Structure formats: structure tokens, C-alpha cells
Amino acid sequence: DADVTQTPRNRITKTGKRIMLECSQTKGHDRMYWYRQDPGLGLRLIYYSFDVKDINKGEISDGYSVSRQAQAKFSLSLESAIPNQTALYFCATSEGSDTQYFGPGTRLTVL
Amino acid sequence: RKEVEQDPGPFNVPEGATVAFNCTYSNSASQSFFWYRQDCRKEPKLLMSVYSSGNEDGRFTAQLNRASQYISLLIRDSKLSDSATYLCVVNFPGYSSASKIIFGSGTRLSIRP
């Protein structure tokens, strides 16, 4: 079984809809991250969490919110999706500032 | 200037060739450096960490040049399976208790038969 899982893997939604992307990990890591990836821009950090009580904004947090429900779960919400949020979204975990382990990604399309 | 900068490529080389690419970073106080590999439509995976003394893993060699603020990745005897995008990752000194992890936008490598 994969150590970091993301659901859904693909999602098509309409402008204005609320959508939640979920991430679970079995690695026992405290740190979890949400990134988006766009062609030519690389990975950009949306939010990160160093433990259940710690949530921090990343480089591009506007239009997104997160919830760290447990050490193993970190969800990303788009309260009102817009087309420029169409991207590939990755969740990642790490132990300290060490290697990051990524989930398989969620391909989101906002029409 | 971008905090972490990579030549986007694509680098198109024949099988068996040696290929190298660099990644520059802006913060001289950066602590940790990594190369990740990302296959098309897949998640990034750690290829190797980059140590001050340089390190080698089979056909792959990573080097760090602190004076000029760049890291490099050398691939010898390239295989078709090396075709991927290679992401440079730099850990910048932290704000609060955190380090700031910055990903480069990646260098695309294509190995032809």
C-alpha cells in the first residue's frame, strides 16, 4: 500500500463550487504539505502543517484553506473554485526538513 | 531573480551519453539540497541528496558549489529510463521553526535510442 494517498485522483468541477482534496499518510510524519504544480512554474507551496495544531500559509494560499484532522490527515479546500485553480495538486509529508514523500497527485479541472 | 533556477531544457541526448545540468540558488545560507525525479504525470521522488563533499550513486553524481551557489547533477551512461524531469530542491533557512523548501521548475531530459 502507498504511504501517501490522495483522493480524488481526478476531479472536474464548475466555477463557484466548493471542493475538498484529501490526503492521508501512514509514514508517521509530523509535517504535511500541499503543493500545486503548473506547467513551467514547478511546485508551489499552498499550505503546510508541522503538527496537528500548527497550520501555516505557503507561497500561494489565497483561495485555499486546509484542515489537519489528525497527524495522518491533511485536507485542502477550495471554497469557491475558479478556472485558474486548474492544476495538479500534490500532498507531501516529511520528517523534519528532510526528504519529502509525495502522494500520487490530484488532477483538478475547474470549468 | 528566482530563488531556485533551472534550465528547463529539454535536453535531448542519445543513449549512453553523459549529461549534466545545474541549478542555481539565491540564498547563500541554504542548508540542504536535493535532486528529485518526476516522471510525466507522476509524483516527484527523491533521487539523491546533495552533500557538501559531493556524492555518487551508481551512474548519478551530485555536486554542490557553495561559492557559486549552484548544485549539479551528472548522469553517466544514460538509459532510456532516465527520461524524466529533474527537480532541484533547496532548503532555505527558516522562518519561525521552519525551513523553507523551494522547488525549481525542473529540467526535462529525453534520452533517445
Coordinates of C-alpha atoms in Angstrom, one line a residue, chain B residues 11-108:
Chain B
F11 CA 18.0 18.1 -23.0
N12 CA 17.8 15.5 -25.8
V13 CA 20.7 13.1 -25.7
P14 CA 21.5 9.7 -27.2
E15 CA 21.5 6.6 -25.0
G16 CA 24.9 6.1 -23.4
A17 CA 25.8 9.7 -23.4
T18 CA 26.8 11.7 -20.3
V19 CA 24.6 14.7 -19.5
A20 CA 24.8 17.3 -16.8
F21 CA 22.7 20.1 -15.6
N22 CA 22.9 22.8 -13.0
C23 CA 20.6 24.5 -10.6
T24 CA 21.4 27.9 -9.0
Y25 CA 20.0 29.2 -5.7
S26 CA 19.8 32.7 -4.4
N27 CA 20.2 32.3 -0.6
S28 CA 23.8 31.7 0.5
A29 CA 22.7 30.4 3.9
S30 CA 20.8 27.5 2.3
Q31 CA 21.4 24.3 4.3
S32 CA 20.2 21.3 2.3
F33 CA 19.9 20.4 -1.3
F34 CA 18.2 17.6 -3.2
W35 CA 17.5 16.3 -6.6
Y36 CA 14.1 14.8 -7.3
R37 CA 13.0 12.9 -10.4
Q38 CA 9.5 13.3 -11.8
D39 CA 8.0 11.2 -14.5
C40 CA 5.3 12.5 -16.7
R41 CA 2.0 12.9 -14.7
K42 CA 3.5 11.2 -11.6
E43 CA 4.7 12.5 -8.3
P44 CA 8.2 13.7 -7.6
K45 CA 10.5 11.1 -5.9
L46 CA 13.8 11.7 -4.2
L47 CA 16.7 10.9 -6.5
M48 CA 19.5 11.9 -4.2
S49 CA 20.6 14.3 -1.5
V50 CA 23.5 16.6 -2.3
Y51 CA 26.2 16.8 0.3
S52 CA 29.0 19.4 0.6
S53 CA 31.6 16.8 -0.3
G54 CA 29.5 15.7 -3.3
N55 CA 28.0 12.2 -3.6
E56 CA 27.7 9.5 -6.1
D57 CA 25.0 6.8 -6.5
G58 CA 25.8 4.5 -9.4
R59 CA 25.6 6.5 -12.6
F60 CA 24.5 9.6 -10.8
T61 CA 26.8 12.2 -9.3
A62 CA 25.6 15.3 -7.4
Q63 CA 27.9 18.2 -6.6
L64 CA 27.5 21.4 -4.5
N65 CA 29.4 24.6 -5.2
R66 CA 28.7 26.9 -2.3
A67 CA 30.9 29.7 -3.6
S68 CA 29.0 30.0 -6.8
Q69 CA 25.7 28.9 -5.3
Y70 CA 24.8 26.0 -7.5
I71 CA 24.3 22.3 -7.4
S72 CA 24.8 20.0 -10.3
L73 CA 23.6 16.5 -11.4
L74 CA 25.7 14.4 -13.7
I75 CA 24.3 11.2 -15.4
R76 CA 26.7 8.9 -17.0
D77 CA 25.9 6.1 -19.5
S78 CA 22.3 7.4 -19.8
K79 CA 19.5 4.9 -20.2
L80 CA 16.1 5.4 -21.9
S81 CA 14.6 5.0 -18.5
D82 CA 16.4 8.2 -17.3
S83 CA 14.0 10.3 -19.4
A84 CA 12.1 12.4 -16.9
T85 CA 12.1 15.9 -15.4
Y86 CA 14.7 16.5 -12.7
L87 CA 13.7 18.9 -9.9
C88 CA 16.3 20.8 -7.9
V89 CA 15.2 21.4 -4.3
V90 CA 16.8 23.8 -1.8
N91 CA 16.1 24.2 1.9
F92 CA 16.4 27.9 2.8
P93 CA 17.0 29.0 6.4
G94 CA 13.8 29.1 8.3
Y95 CA 11.2 31.5 9.4
S96 CA 9.9 30.6 12.9
S97 CA 10.9 27.0 13.4
A98 CA 10.5 26.0 9.8
S99 CA 12.8 25.7 6.9
K100 CA 11.6 26.9 3.6
I101 CA 11.7 24.3 0.9
I102 CA 11.8 25.7 -2.6
F103 CA 11.5 23.6 -5.8
G104 CA 13.0 24.5 -9.1
S105 CA 10.7 24.3 -12.1
G106 CA 12.6 21.3 -13.4
T107 CA 14.9 20.3 -16.2
R108 CA 13.4 17.9 -18.8

